[in-house]
Amino acid sequence: MITESTSLASDNDSVASQRSLRMRGLPDIFAPTNAVTRPLLAKKGPNCDEMCIHIDGKDYICRICHGGYSSGDLLTPCKCKGSIALAHLNCLEIWLNESNRNECELCQYHFRIVREPKYGVLRSIFVFLRHPGDHFRELIVDVFTLAVYTPSTVTSTYMLMLLCESMAKASPKFRKTILSHVMAFISIFGIAAINFTYTSWLVLTIEKYVDYWRDWYKHNCSLRVILSANKLNANPALLNNTATS
């Protein structure tokens, strides 16, 4: 028993030492990031390797990514104040692109946005059909329905047209009977109903995928937020206002 406990203790020590070595090799992902307002100001802390700003003993982080490696200076791009006012420009652009918004969800400030599509119209259609995302199963079902529905519609229409033609070539005596009139009505009504149903389904399906493609096309673009001049001018008073609000 003493030998087993000794071996278990040694194994635990080795695992702990390996874990500590791995943790030393990892970057400090929770380190404070750049805290800068509209003026791109930054101050390097005495015990911090990254750029950071301390206001009243507090470290301010990006309200979107909540810190981590800084992808740029922290800005106050909208009218929000306090700790929620700060955000990386890159994080803001990603959030606006994914949420398909042009304004801040908190203060309703409208951003100046430039969207540049990644693909042309024709190429984007092929890319969307190859990678439909969440609509993959729906696309497979609709393609299968189209493959079954189209030949069925064509065959049914052709058979009913042959029936109408045979009725037209029938003897005058038979054409005057009630049966001939009923068969002619059924043939014409069947052709109209089948083609109307098929055409309506096809049009609605195409409109549905056009809407899917438009949403996909809007999200698959390069979005840039254009900051106005007053958001790039040095304004230390705004930094203090942000901290105390």
Tab-separated table of C-alpha atoms in Angstrom:
chain	number	residue	atom	x	y	z
A	1	MET	CA	0.000	0.000	0.000
A	2	ILE	CA	2.841	2.398	0.779
A	3	THR	CA	4.421	1.638	-2.604
A	4	GLU	CA	1.134	2.270	-4.455
A	5	SER	CA	0.504	5.577	-2.645
A	6	THR	CA	4.071	6.679	-3.377
A	7	SER	CA	3.665	5.884	-7.085
A	8	LEU	CA	0.331	7.722	-7.227
A	9	ALA	CA	1.876	10.774	-5.564
A	10	SER	CA	4.766	10.767	-8.026
A	11	ASP	CA	2.330	10.458	-10.956
A	12	ASN	CA	0.300	13.395	-9.656
A	13	ASP	CA	3.453	15.492	-9.265
A	14	SER	CA	4.538	14.695	-12.824
A	15	VAL	CA	1.088	15.552	-14.229
A	16	ALA	CA	1.049	18.830	-12.277
A	17	SER	CA	4.528	19.737	-13.499
A	18	GLN	CA	3.591	18.998	-17.127
A	19	ARG	CA	0.418	21.052	-16.776
A	20	SER	CA	2.355	23.994	-15.340
A	21	LEU	CA	4.824	23.805	-18.227
A	22	ARG	CA	1.992	23.870	-20.743
A	23	MET	CA	0.361	26.803	-18.985
A	24	ARG	CA	3.636	28.715	-19.108
A	25	GLY	CA	3.777	28.191	-22.853
A	26	LEU	CA	0.236	29.485	-23.397
A	27	PRO	CA	-0.268	33.221	-24.041
A	28	ASP	CA	-2.045	35.266	-21.445
A	29	ILE	CA	-5.403	35.436	-23.210
A	30	PHE	CA	-7.058	37.273	-20.351
A	31	ALA	CA	-4.535	40.081	-20.227
A	32	PRO	CA	-6.014	43.609	-20.345
A	33	THR	CA	-6.216	45.060	-23.829
A	34	ASN	CA	-5.893	48.532	-25.239
A	35	ALA	CA	-8.434	50.860	-23.622
A	36	VAL	CA	-8.642	53.908	-25.854
A	37	THR	CA	-11.536	56.181	-26.712
A	38	ARG	CA	-12.138	58.136	-29.893
A	39	PRO	CA	-8.674	59.655	-29.702
A	40	LEU	CA	-6.335	56.772	-30.323
A	41	LEU	CA	-4.594	57.232	-26.981
A	42	ALA	CA	-2.719	54.468	-25.228
A	43	LYS	CA	-0.624	54.234	-22.137
A	44	LYS	CA	1.624	51.357	-21.278
A	45	GLY	CA	1.196	50.008	-17.766
A	46	PRO	CA	4.311	49.483	-15.633
A	47	ASN	CA	3.618	45.771	-15.095
A	48	CYS	CA	1.909	45.000	-18.376
A	49	ASP	CA	3.480	43.923	-21.666
A	50	GLU	CA	0.453	45.023	-23.688
A	51	MET	CA	-0.899	48.488	-24.221
A	52	CYS	CA	-3.542	49.283	-21.603
A	53	ILE	CA	-5.147	52.230	-19.856
A	54	HIS	CA	-6.024	52.314	-16.181
A	55	ILE	CA	-8.836	54.678	-15.199
A	56	ASP	CA	-9.661	54.957	-11.505
A	57	GLY	CA	-7.908	51.656	-10.947
A	58	LYS	CA	-10.026	49.844	-13.573
A	59	ASP	CA	-9.047	48.069	-16.776
A	60	TYR	CA	-11.491	48.559	-19.635
A	61	ILE	CA	-12.075	45.836	-22.250
A	62	CYS	CA	-13.886	45.408	-25.537
A	63	ARG	CA	-17.625	44.931	-24.977
A	64	ILE	CA	-17.798	42.432	-27.859
A	65	CYS	CA	-14.807	40.105	-27.432
A	66	HIS	CA	-14.351	40.859	-23.682
A	67	GLY	CA	-10.607	41.187	-23.869
A	68	GLY	CA	-8.043	38.724	-25.127
A	69	TYR	CA	-5.480	39.655	-27.721
A	70	SER	CA	-6.128	43.131	-28.963
A	71	SER	CA	-7.038	43.446	-32.626
A	72	GLY	CA	-6.498	47.169	-32.477
A	73	ASP	CA	-7.041	50.107	-30.176
A	74	LEU	CA	-10.272	50.332	-28.233
A	75	LEU	CA	-12.587	53.064	-29.508
A	76	THR	CA	-15.883	54.628	-28.507
A	77	PRO	CA	-17.522	54.483	-31.936
A	78	CYS	CA	-21.071	55.298	-30.781
A	79	LYS	CA	-22.860	57.309	-28.065
A	80	CYS	CA	-22.681	54.629	-25.364
A	81	LYS	CA	-20.850	55.549	-22.146
A	82	GLY	CA	-19.162	53.691	-19.367
A	83	SER	CA	-17.571	50.270	-19.702
A	84	ILE	CA	-19.879	49.287	-22.585
A	85	ALA	CA	-18.681	52.187	-24.729
A	86	LEU	CA	-15.393	50.578	-25.710
A	87	ALA	CA	-14.980	48.197	-28.634
A	88	HIS	CA	-12.370	47.104	-31.135
A	89	LEU	CA	-13.090	48.387	-34.619
A	90	ASN	CA	-12.523	44.913	-36.058
A	91	CYS	CA	-14.907	43.337	-33.524
A	92	LEU	CA	-17.528	45.980	-34.298
A	93	GLU	CA	-17.294	45.323	-38.033
A	94	ILE	CA	-17.639	41.560	-37.522
A	95	TRP	CA	-20.653	42.020	-35.241
A	96	LEU	CA	-22.407	44.410	-37.636
A	97	ASN	CA	-21.789	42.036	-40.534
A	98	GLU	CA	-23.104	38.953	-38.731
A	99	SER	CA	-26.115	40.713	-37.200
A	100	ASN	CA	-26.911	42.543	-40.460
A	101	ARG	CA	-27.337	45.841	-38.621
A	102	ASN	CA	-26.269	49.396	-39.348
A	103	GLU	CA	-26.783	50.856	-35.881
A	104	CYS	CA	-25.818	50.228	-32.276
A	105	GLU	CA	-28.375	48.024	-30.538
A	106	LEU	CA	-28.036	50.045	-27.303
A	107	CYS	CA	-27.915	53.733	-28.234
A	108	GLN	CA	-29.272	53.338	-31.802
A	109	TYR	CA	-26.319	55.275	-33.213
A	110	HIS	CA	-26.147	54.794	-36.993
A	111	PHE	CA	-22.728	53.881	-38.335
A	112	ARG	CA	-21.395	54.841	-41.726
A	113	ILE	CA	-20.866	51.480	-43.385
A	114	VAL	CA	-19.355	50.398	-46.685
A	115	ARG	CA	-20.163	46.856	-47.860
A	116	GLU	CA	-18.020	45.293	-50.569
A	117	PRO	CA	-19.294	41.923	-51.899
A	118	LYS	CA	-16.745	39.116	-52.054
A	119	TYR	CA	-18.199	37.613	-55.250
A	120	GLY	CA	-19.930	38.769	-58.380
A	121	VAL	CA	-23.625	38.039	-58.863
A	122	LEU	CA	-23.238	34.973	-61.103
A	123	ARG	CA	-20.372	33.487	-59.134
A	124	SER	CA	-22.172	34.080	-55.841
A	125	ILE	CA	-25.128	31.996	-57.078
A	126	PHE	CA	-22.878	29.008	-57.803
A	127	VAL	CA	-21.047	29.419	-54.489
A	128	PHE	CA	-24.356	29.588	-52.607
A	129	LEU	CA	-25.681	26.447	-54.307
A	130	ARG	CA	-22.458	24.604	-53.464
A	131	HIS	CA	-22.457	25.774	-49.849
A	132	PRO	CA	-26.081	26.498	-48.824
A	133	GLY	CA	-25.278	26.193	-45.120
A	134	ASP	CA	-28.381	25.656	-42.971
A	135	HIS	CA	-30.535	25.236	-46.091
A	136	PHE	CA	-28.709	22.120	-47.320
A	137	ARG	CA	-31.423	19.594	-46.408
A	138	GLU	CA	-34.163	21.860	-47.682
A	139	LEU	CA	-32.310	22.269	-50.970
A	140	ILE	CA	-31.896	18.495	-51.344
A	141	VAL	CA	-35.632	17.932	-50.733
A	142	ASP	CA	-36.618	20.627	-53.239
A	143	VAL	CA	-34.249	19.266	-55.887
A	144	PHE	CA	-35.685	15.770	-55.394
A	145	THR	CA	-39.236	17.174	-55.597
A	146	LEU	CA	-38.346	19.040	-58.781
A	147	ALA	CA	-36.867	15.873	-60.302
A	148	VAL	CA	-40.102	13.959	-59.598
A	149	TYR	CA	-42.622	16.741	-60.152
A	150	THR	CA	-41.345	17.975	-63.525
A	151	PRO	CA	-41.548	14.720	-65.536
A	152	SER	CA	-44.870	13.877	-63.863
A	153	THR	CA	-46.318	17.220	-64.921
A	154	VAL	CA	-45.032	16.906	-68.470
A	155	THR	CA	-46.322	13.330	-68.818
A	156	SER	CA	-49.746	14.141	-67.362
A	157	THR	CA	-50.139	17.200	-69.575
A	158	TYR	CA	-49.142	15.225	-72.663
A	159	MET	CA	-51.606	12.406	-71.891
A	160	LEU	CA	-54.468	14.837	-71.335
A	161	MET	CA	-53.633	16.658	-74.564
A	162	LEU	CA	-53.761	13.332	-76.421
A	163	LEU	CA	-57.161	12.712	-74.856
A	164	CYS	CA	-58.395	16.098	-76.041
A	165	GLU	CA	-57.047	15.405	-79.515
A	166	SER	CA	-58.782	12.027	-79.643
A	167	MET	CA	-62.021	13.675	-78.579
A	168	ALA	CA	-61.652	16.213	-81.369
A	169	LYS	CA	-61.110	13.435	-83.940
A	170	ALA	CA	-64.061	11.386	-82.702
A	171	SER	CA	-67.229	10.983	-84.733
A	172	PRO	CA	-69.767	13.829	-84.683
A	173	LYS	CA	-72.312	11.529	-83.091
A	174	PHE	CA	-69.976	10.767	-80.128
A	175	ARG	CA	-69.016	14.421	-79.713
A	176	LYS	CA	-72.660	15.259	-79.061
A	177	THR	CA	-72.936	12.844	-76.144
A	178	ILE	CA	-72.689	13.853	-72.475
A	179	LEU	CA	-69.687	11.551	-71.972
A	180	SER	CA	-67.655	13.409	-74.580
A	181	HIS	CA	-68.390	16.746	-72.915
A	182	VAL	CA	-67.437	15.366	-69.487
A	183	MET	CA	-64.173	13.907	-70.809
A	184	ALA	CA	-63.313	17.163	-72.582
A	185	PHE	CA	-63.989	19.163	-69.411
A	186	ILE	CA	-61.882	16.793	-67.290
A	187	SER	CA	-59.006	16.971	-69.783
A	188	ILE	CA	-58.966	20.764	-70.003
A	189	PHE	CA	-59.450	21.219	-66.249
A	190	GLY	CA	-56.722	18.653	-65.511
A	191	ILE	CA	-54.218	20.401	-67.787
A	192	ALA	CA	-54.970	23.783	-66.195
A	193	ALA	CA	-54.860	22.471	-62.609
A	194	ILE	CA	-51.659	20.466	-63.024
A	195	ASN	CA	-49.758	23.260	-64.756
A	196	PHE	CA	-51.058	25.930	-62.363
A	197	THR	CA	-49.999	23.879	-59.332
A	198	TYR	CA	-46.578	23.119	-60.784
A	199	THR	CA	-45.950	26.709	-61.865
A	200	SER	CA	-47.051	28.113	-58.487
A	201	TRP	CA	-44.809	25.701	-56.579
A	202	LEU	CA	-41.866	26.465	-58.869
A	203	VAL	CA	-42.283	30.250	-58.560
A	204	LEU	CA	-42.629	30.127	-54.760
A	205	THR	CA	-39.587	27.861	-54.465
A	206	ILE	CA	-37.481	30.150	-56.652
A	207	GLU	CA	-38.574	33.212	-54.640
A	208	LYS	CA	-37.676	31.401	-51.413
A	209	TYR	CA	-34.147	30.642	-52.581
A	210	VAL	CA	-33.735	34.137	-53.986
A	211	ASP	CA	-34.447	35.466	-50.471
A	212	TYR	CA	-31.979	32.943	-49.011
A	213	TRP	CA	-29.373	34.007	-51.542
A	214	ARG	CA	-29.906	37.711	-50.799
A	215	ASP	CA	-29.360	37.165	-47.072
A	216	TRP	CA	-26.285	35.051	-47.801
A	217	TYR	CA	-24.990	37.655	-50.254
A	218	LYS	CA	-25.352	40.445	-47.664
A	219	HIS	CA	-23.482	38.473	-45.013
A	220	ASN	CA	-20.685	37.351	-47.342
A	221	CYS	CA	-19.171	40.754	-47.918
A	222	SER	CA	-16.346	42.846	-46.566
A	223	LEU	CA	-17.782	45.444	-44.191
A	224	ARG	CA	-15.933	48.591	-43.178
A	225	VAL	CA	-17.061	51.173	-40.630
A	226	ILE	CA	-16.176	54.741	-41.577
A	227	LEU	CA	-15.480	56.815	-38.457
A	228	SER	CA	-16.202	60.518	-38.611
A	229	ALA	CA	-13.488	63.112	-37.993
A	230	ASN	CA	-14.643	63.994	-34.471
A	231	LYS	CA	-14.156	60.376	-33.438
A	232	LEU	CA	-10.517	60.473	-34.462
A	233	ASN	CA	-9.549	63.785	-32.851
A	234	ALA	CA	-7.744	63.770	-29.519
A	235	ASN	CA	-10.238	64.433	-26.749
A	236	PRO	CA	-8.963	63.425	-23.282
A	237	ALA	CA	-12.095	64.899	-21.641
A	238	LEU	CA	-14.196	62.299	-23.424
A	239	LEU	CA	-12.003	59.578	-21.966
A	240	ASN	CA	-12.668	60.839	-18.443
A	241	ASN	CA	-16.367	61.160	-19.230
A	242	THR	CA	-16.406	57.568	-20.393
A	243	ALA	CA	-14.821	56.406	-17.185
A	244	THR	CA	-17.122	58.259	-14.845
A	245	SER	CA	-20.431	57.752	-16.637
